[in-house]
Structure formats: C-alpha cells, structure tokens
PDB file of C-alpha atoms in Angstrom:
ATOM      1  CA  UNK A   1     -45.161 158.743 -16.639  1.00  0.00           C
ATOM      2  CA  UNK A   2     -43.521 159.992 -19.856  1.00  0.00           C
ATOM      3  CA  UNK A   3     -41.183 158.834 -22.582  1.00  0.00           C
ATOM      4  CA  UNK A   4     -39.621 161.205 -25.119  1.00  0.00           C
ATOM      5  CA  UNK A   5     -38.058 160.000 -28.378  1.00  0.00           C
ATOM      6  CA  UNK A   6     -36.513 161.730 -31.376  1.00  0.00           C
ATOM      7  CA  UNK A   7     -37.027 160.477 -34.920  1.00  0.00           C
ATOM      8  CA  UNK A   8     -35.191 161.514 -38.067  1.00  0.00           C
ATOM      9  CA  UNK A   9     -37.568 160.253 -40.767  1.00  0.00           C
ATOM     10  CA  UNK A  10     -41.238 159.428 -41.385  1.00  0.00           C
ATOM     11  CA  UNK A  11     -40.246 155.742 -41.477  1.00  0.00           C
ATOM     12  CA  UNK A  12     -38.784 155.977 -37.989  1.00  0.00           C
ATOM     13  CA  UNK A  13     -41.933 157.744 -36.728  1.00  0.00           C
ATOM     14  CA  UNK A  14     -44.009 154.906 -38.220  1.00  0.00           C
ATOM     15  CA  UNK A  15     -41.709 152.353 -36.598  1.00  0.00           C
ATOM     16  CA  UNK A  16     -42.452 153.775 -33.153  1.00  0.00           C
ATOM     17  CA  UNK A  17     -46.166 153.568 -33.924  1.00  0.00           C
ATOM     18  CA  UNK A  18     -45.703 149.894 -34.838  1.00  0.00           C
ATOM     19  CA  UNK A  19     -43.699 149.262 -31.688  1.00  0.00           C
ATOM     20  CA  UNK A  20     -46.461 150.789 -29.539  1.00  0.00           C
ATOM     21  CA  UNK A  21     -49.152 148.769 -31.357  1.00  0.00           C
ATOM     22  CA  UNK A  22     -47.439 145.502 -30.485  1.00  0.00           C
ATOM     23  CA  UNK A  23     -48.072 146.086 -26.761  1.00  0.00           C
ATOM     24  CA  UNK A  24     -51.659 147.372 -27.067  1.00  0.00           C
ATOM     25  CA  UNK A  25     -54.786 145.568 -25.913  1.00  0.00           C
ATOM     26  CA  UNK A  26     -58.492 145.879 -26.752  1.00  0.00           C
ATOM     27  CA  UNK A  27     -60.175 149.078 -25.573  1.00  0.00           C
ATOM     28  CA  UNK A  28     -57.031 151.173 -25.938  1.00  0.00           C
ATOM     29  CA  UNK A  29     -57.242 154.917 -26.537  1.00  0.00           C
ATOM     30  CA  UNK A  30     -54.273 156.645 -28.179  1.00  0.00           C
ATOM     31  CA  UNK A  31     -54.681 160.417 -28.282  1.00  0.00           C
ATOM     32  CA  UNK A  32     -52.602 162.244 -30.880  1.00  0.00           C
ATOM     33  CA  UNK A  33     -51.601 165.887 -30.560  1.00  0.00           C
ATOM     34  CA  UNK A  34     -49.508 167.873 -33.021  1.00  0.00           C
ATOM     35  CA  UNK A  35     -49.631 170.646 -35.571  1.00  0.00           C
ATOM     36  CA  UNK A  36     -50.852 170.064 -39.122  1.00  0.00           C
ATOM     37  CA  UNK A  37     -48.250 168.017 -40.958  1.00  0.00           C
ATOM     38  CA  UNK A  38     -46.455 166.918 -37.788  1.00  0.00           C
ATOM     39  CA  UNK A  39     -46.941 163.222 -38.548  1.00  0.00           C
ATOM     40  CA  UNK A  40     -50.083 162.089 -36.723  1.00  0.00           C
ATOM     41  CA  UNK A  41     -51.353 160.022 -39.662  1.00  0.00           C
ATOM     42  CA  UNK A  42     -47.819 158.731 -40.260  1.00  0.00           C
ATOM     43  CA  UNK A  43     -47.786 157.476 -36.663  1.00  0.00           C
ATOM     44  CA  UNK A  44     -51.210 155.835 -37.171  1.00  0.00           C
ATOM     45  CA  UNK A  45     -49.831 154.003 -40.226  1.00  0.00           C
ATOM     46  CA  UNK A  46     -47.254 152.576 -37.842  1.00  0.00           C
ATOM     47  CA  UNK A  47     -49.998 151.525 -35.429  1.00  0.00           C
ATOM     48  CA  UNK A  48     -51.695 149.753 -38.341  1.00  0.00           C
ATOM     49  CA  UNK A  49     -48.477 147.931 -39.231  1.00  0.00           C
ATOM     50  CA  UNK A  50     -47.979 146.799 -35.638  1.00  0.00           C
ATOM     51  CA  UNK A  51     -51.554 145.503 -35.534  1.00  0.00           C
ATOM     52  CA  UNK A  52     -51.131 143.554 -38.791  1.00  0.00           C
ATOM     53  CA  UNK A  53     -53.113 145.974 -40.972  1.00  0.00           C
ATOM     54  CA  UNK A  54     -51.701 147.152 -44.312  1.00  0.00           C
ATOM     55  CA  UNK A  55     -50.330 150.657 -43.671  1.00  0.00           C
ATOM     56  CA  UNK A  56     -51.081 151.849 -47.213  1.00  0.00           C
ATOM     57  CA  UNK A  57     -54.797 151.577 -46.369  1.00  0.00           C
ATOM     58  CA  UNK A  58     -54.452 154.313 -43.724  1.00  0.00           C
ATOM     59  CA  UNK A  59     -55.344 157.859 -44.752  1.00  0.00           C
ATOM     60  CA  UNK A  60     -56.264 160.911 -42.719  1.00  0.00           C
ATOM     61  CA  UNK A  61     -59.995 160.731 -41.935  1.00  0.00           C
ATOM     62  CA  UNK A  62     -60.374 164.540 -41.846  1.00  0.00           C
ATOM     63  CA  UNK A  63     -63.447 164.481 -44.082  1.00  0.00           C
ATOM     64  CA  UNK A  64     -64.837 161.066 -43.133  1.00  0.00           C
ATOM     65  CA  UNK A  65     -64.190 161.655 -39.382  1.00  0.00           C
ATOM     66  CA  UNK A  66     -63.807 157.948 -38.585  1.00  0.00           C
ATOM     67  CA  UNK A  67     -61.984 155.291 -40.588  1.00  0.00           C
ATOM     68  CA  UNK A  68     -62.267 151.670 -39.478  1.00  0.00           C
ATOM     69  CA  UNK A  69     -59.510 149.186 -40.272  1.00  0.00           C
ATOM     70  CA  UNK A  70     -60.487 145.620 -39.314  1.00  0.00           C
ATOM     71  CA  UNK A  71     -58.479 142.535 -40.070  1.00  0.00           C
ATOM     72  CA  UNK A  72     -55.481 142.900 -37.827  1.00  0.00           C
ATOM     73  CA  UNK A  73     -54.730 141.503 -34.394  1.00  0.00           C
ATOM     74  CA  UNK A  74     -57.132 144.207 -33.166  1.00  0.00           C
ATOM     75  CA  UNK A  75     -59.337 146.533 -35.213  1.00  0.00           C
ATOM     76  CA  UNK A  76     -58.022 150.078 -35.575  1.00  0.00           C
ATOM     77  CA  UNK A  77     -60.378 153.064 -35.378  1.00  0.00           C
ATOM     78  CA  UNK A  78     -58.745 156.205 -36.772  1.00  0.00           C
ATOM     79  CA  UNK A  79     -60.722 159.234 -35.620  1.00  0.00           C
ATOM     80  CA  UNK A  80     -60.092 162.858 -36.630  1.00  0.00           C
ATOM     81  CA  UNK A  81     -61.765 165.594 -34.579  1.00  0.00           C
ATOM     82  CA  UNK A  82     -60.171 168.553 -36.404  1.00  0.00           C
ATOM     83  CA  UNK A  83     -63.413 169.817 -37.942  1.00  0.00           C
ATOM     84  CA  UNK A  84     -65.623 169.115 -34.932  1.00  0.00           C
ATOM     85  CA  UNK A  85     -66.282 170.612 -31.549  1.00  0.00           C
ATOM     86  CA  UNK A  86     -68.633 170.375 -28.590  1.00  0.00           C
ATOM     87  CA  UNK A  87     -72.042 168.909 -29.358  1.00  0.00           C
ATOM     88  CA  UNK A  88     -70.984 167.593 -32.774  1.00  0.00           C
ATOM     89  CA  UNK A  89     -68.411 165.351 -31.083  1.00  0.00           C
ATOM     90  CA  UNK A  90     -70.947 164.046 -28.591  1.00  0.00           C
ATOM     91  CA  UNK A  91     -73.318 163.166 -31.458  1.00  0.00           C
ATOM     92  CA  UNK A  92     -70.710 160.927 -33.127  1.00  0.00           C
ATOM     93  CA  UNK A  93     -71.309 158.098 -30.650  1.00  0.00           C
ATOM     94  CA  UNK A  94     -67.609 157.606 -30.016  1.00  0.00           C
ATOM     95  CA  UNK A  95     -68.206 155.381 -27.008  1.00  0.00           C
ATOM     96  CA  UNK A  96     -68.650 152.310 -29.232  1.00  0.00           C
ATOM     97  CA  UNK A  97     -65.141 152.892 -30.600  1.00  0.00           C
ATOM     98  CA  UNK A  98     -63.444 154.089 -27.413  1.00  0.00           C
ATOM     99  CA  UNK A  99     -64.716 151.192 -25.351  1.00  0.00           C
ATOM    100  CA  UNK A 100     -65.012 148.578 -28.101  1.00  0.00           C
ATOM    101  CA  UNK A 101     -62.749 145.692 -29.027  1.00  0.00           C
ATOM    102  CA  UNK A 102     -60.084 147.692 -30.822  1.00  0.00           C
ATOM    103  CA  UNK A 103     -57.581 150.520 -30.667  1.00  0.00           C
ATOM    104  CA  UNK A 104     -58.878 154.080 -31.076  1.00  0.00           C
ATOM    105  CA  UNK A 105     -56.289 156.500 -32.481  1.00  0.00           C
ATOM    106  CA  UNK A 106     -57.694 160.011 -32.151  1.00  0.00           C
ATOM    107  CA  UNK A 107     -56.167 162.955 -33.995  1.00  0.00           C
ATOM    108  CA  UNK A 108     -56.838 166.392 -32.462  1.00  0.00           C
ATOM    109  CA  UNK A 109     -57.412 164.627 -29.170  1.00  0.00           C
ATOM    110  CA  UNK A 110     -57.673 167.890 -27.225  1.00  0.00           C
ATOM    111  CA  UNK A 111     -61.143 168.414 -28.725  1.00  0.00           C
ATOM    112  CA  UNK A 112     -62.486 165.258 -27.051  1.00  0.00           C
ATOM    113  CA  UNK A 113     -64.428 165.983 -23.831  1.00  0.00           C
ATOM    114  CA  UNK A 114     -62.272 164.772 -20.934  1.00  0.00           C
ATOM    115  CA  UNK A 115     -65.185 163.005 -19.245  1.00  0.00           C
ATOM    116  CA  UNK A 116     -65.298 160.506 -22.138  1.00  0.00           C
ATOM    117  CA  UNK A 117     -61.924 159.006 -21.309  1.00  0.00           C
ATOM    118  CA  UNK A 118     -60.563 158.735 -17.797  1.00  0.00           C
ATOM    119  CA  UNK A 119     -57.469 156.843 -19.001  1.00  0.00           C
ATOM    120  CA  UNK A 120     -55.484 157.016 -22.232  1.00  0.00           C
ATOM    121  CA  UNK A 121     -52.084 157.161 -23.903  1.00  0.00           C
ATOM    122  CA  UNK A 122     -51.236 160.608 -25.236  1.00  0.00           C
ATOM    123  CA  UNK A 123     -48.703 160.900 -28.061  1.00  0.00           C
ATOM    124  CA  UNK A 124     -47.546 164.442 -28.754  1.00  0.00           C
ATOM    125  CA  UNK A 125     -45.691 164.897 -32.034  1.00  0.00           C
ATOM    126  CA  UNK A 126     -43.625 168.061 -32.444  1.00  0.00           C
ATOM    127  CA  UNK A 127     -41.416 169.265 -35.264  1.00  0.00           C
ATOM    128  CA  UNK A 128     -37.699 168.788 -34.653  1.00  0.00           C
ATOM    129  CA  UNK A 129     -34.735 170.790 -35.917  1.00  0.00           C
ATOM    130  CA  UNK A 130     -34.589 169.216 -39.397  1.00  0.00           C
ATOM    131  CA  UNK A 131     -37.387 168.856 -41.953  1.00  0.00           C
ATOM    132  CA  UNK A 132     -38.049 165.189 -41.164  1.00  0.00           C
ATOM    133  CA  UNK A 133     -37.112 165.253 -37.489  1.00  0.00           C
ATOM    134  CA  UNK A 134     -39.852 164.808 -34.910  1.00  0.00           C
ATOM    135  CA  UNK A 135     -40.021 164.691 -31.134  1.00  0.00           C
ATOM    136  CA  UNK A 136     -42.489 162.063 -29.874  1.00  0.00           C
ATOM    137  CA  UNK A 137     -43.645 162.352 -26.278  1.00  0.00           C
ATOM    138  CA  UNK A 138     -45.652 159.451 -24.852  1.00  0.00           C
ATOM    139  CA  UNK A 139     -47.664 160.262 -21.709  1.00  0.00           C
ATOM    140  CA  UNK A 140     -49.679 157.652 -19.821  1.00  0.00           C
ATOM    141  CA  UNK A 141     -52.805 158.659 -17.946  1.00  0.00           C
ATOM    142  CA  UNK A 142     -54.007 155.882 -15.674  1.00  0.00           C
ATOM    143  CA  UNK A 143     -52.484 152.698 -14.318  1.00  0.00           C
ATOM    144  CA  UNK A 144     -53.376 150.575 -17.352  1.00  0.00           C
ATOM    145  CA  UNK A 145     -51.606 152.996 -19.672  1.00  0.00           C
ATOM    146  CA  UNK A 146     -48.593 153.200 -17.372  1.00  0.00           C
ATOM    147  CA  UNK A 147     -48.259 149.421 -17.850  1.00  0.00           C
ATOM    148  CA  UNK A 148     -48.480 149.908 -21.626  1.00  0.00           C
ATOM    149  CA  UNK A 149     -45.811 152.620 -21.509  1.00  0.00           C
ATOM    150  CA  UNK A 150     -43.552 150.416 -19.393  1.00  0.00           C
ATOM    151  CA  UNK A 151     -44.007 147.601 -21.945  1.00  0.00           C
ATOM    152  CA  UNK A 152     -43.089 150.024 -24.748  1.00  0.00           C
ATOM    153  CA  UNK A 153     -39.997 151.146 -22.838  1.00  0.00           C
ATOM    154  CA  UNK A 154     -39.058 147.531 -22.165  1.00  0.00           C
ATOM    155  CA  UNK A 155     -39.455 146.561 -25.833  1.00  0.00           C
ATOM    156  CA  UNK A 156     -37.326 149.544 -26.804  1.00  0.00           C
ATOM    157  CA  UNK A 157     -34.587 148.530 -24.346  1.00  0.00           C
ATOM    158  CA  UNK A 158     -34.547 144.914 -25.519  1.00  0.00           C
ATOM    159  CA  UNK A 159     -34.277 145.950 -29.191  1.00  0.00           C
ATOM    160  CA  UNK A 160     -31.337 148.251 -28.427  1.00  0.00           C
ATOM    161  CA  UNK A 161     -29.299 145.527 -26.681  1.00  0.00           C
TER     162      UNK A 161
END
C-alpha cells in the first residue's frame, strides 16, 4: 500500500510529518530514505510537532547517531545510520528503541538489517522540479502499518473537505 504526495516548501513537508505523527502508536518504526538534503530531518521535525515535541529541538543526529526526544504524546527516537554499516549497527542495541514505547524515525533506513524489522512505514523523500519541491512516498509494510497509512489517508481526506 502506497501514498504519494507533492510538497512545495519545507513547511509543507514538516506538516505531512506532523499529520503522520498524529496517527502513530507506540512501537512505530518510520524508515526514511532520500538523498542528502532531501528533507529527512525536516520531516522528523514534523513528526516531533505532531507528537507534541518542540520541533526546534530536532537536529540531524549524524554524529550522535541517536537523539531522544521525550516529553510528547510518545517519545521520539531519531536515528541516523549514515555513518554506520553491518556490525556497527548491530552493536548499537537498536531493539530497545525499535520495540520500545515510542516512535523510531530512522534516516538512511536501507542500512538497517531487514531481520530487525518485519513491519514498518517507509517514507521516501525525493527532490521535485523546483528547489523546495519534494515528492513524499509513504509505503506500508505489514498490516499494522497499512492501518496507519489508511488513517493518514483518511485524515488527509477529511482536512481537504
């Protein structure tokens, strides 16, 4: 199950992150895929907003690897795997985040071993035609995430009417 959206500004990309966050539950995995500068951290700021966490606290965790943002409706775990691979990822102990009480937003998701997560929401962010335009593609893997995607689609429909 997929949903594709086009945004025309960073604020609109953040807004879709916030909209997704409003329908998320504990133990949710959101994988983020996109080139450098595509807007992955921008989208995570939106997730933070939707969870009730101040978005200005969110920064790319490229050098810290994992940033934890408690205090919202659910805690947000912002994980960046860009500088890691293979055994280094397995040594991080990601299971406590992936299967904990919060939402795990994982940049460079393709580096995560597939056996760690049988179900997840994948958000692919691609550059659009204009400088600030982006194409967001939401893909649900697993029944639970199909329900989340349906809820996102439903919330989008109700806001447009």
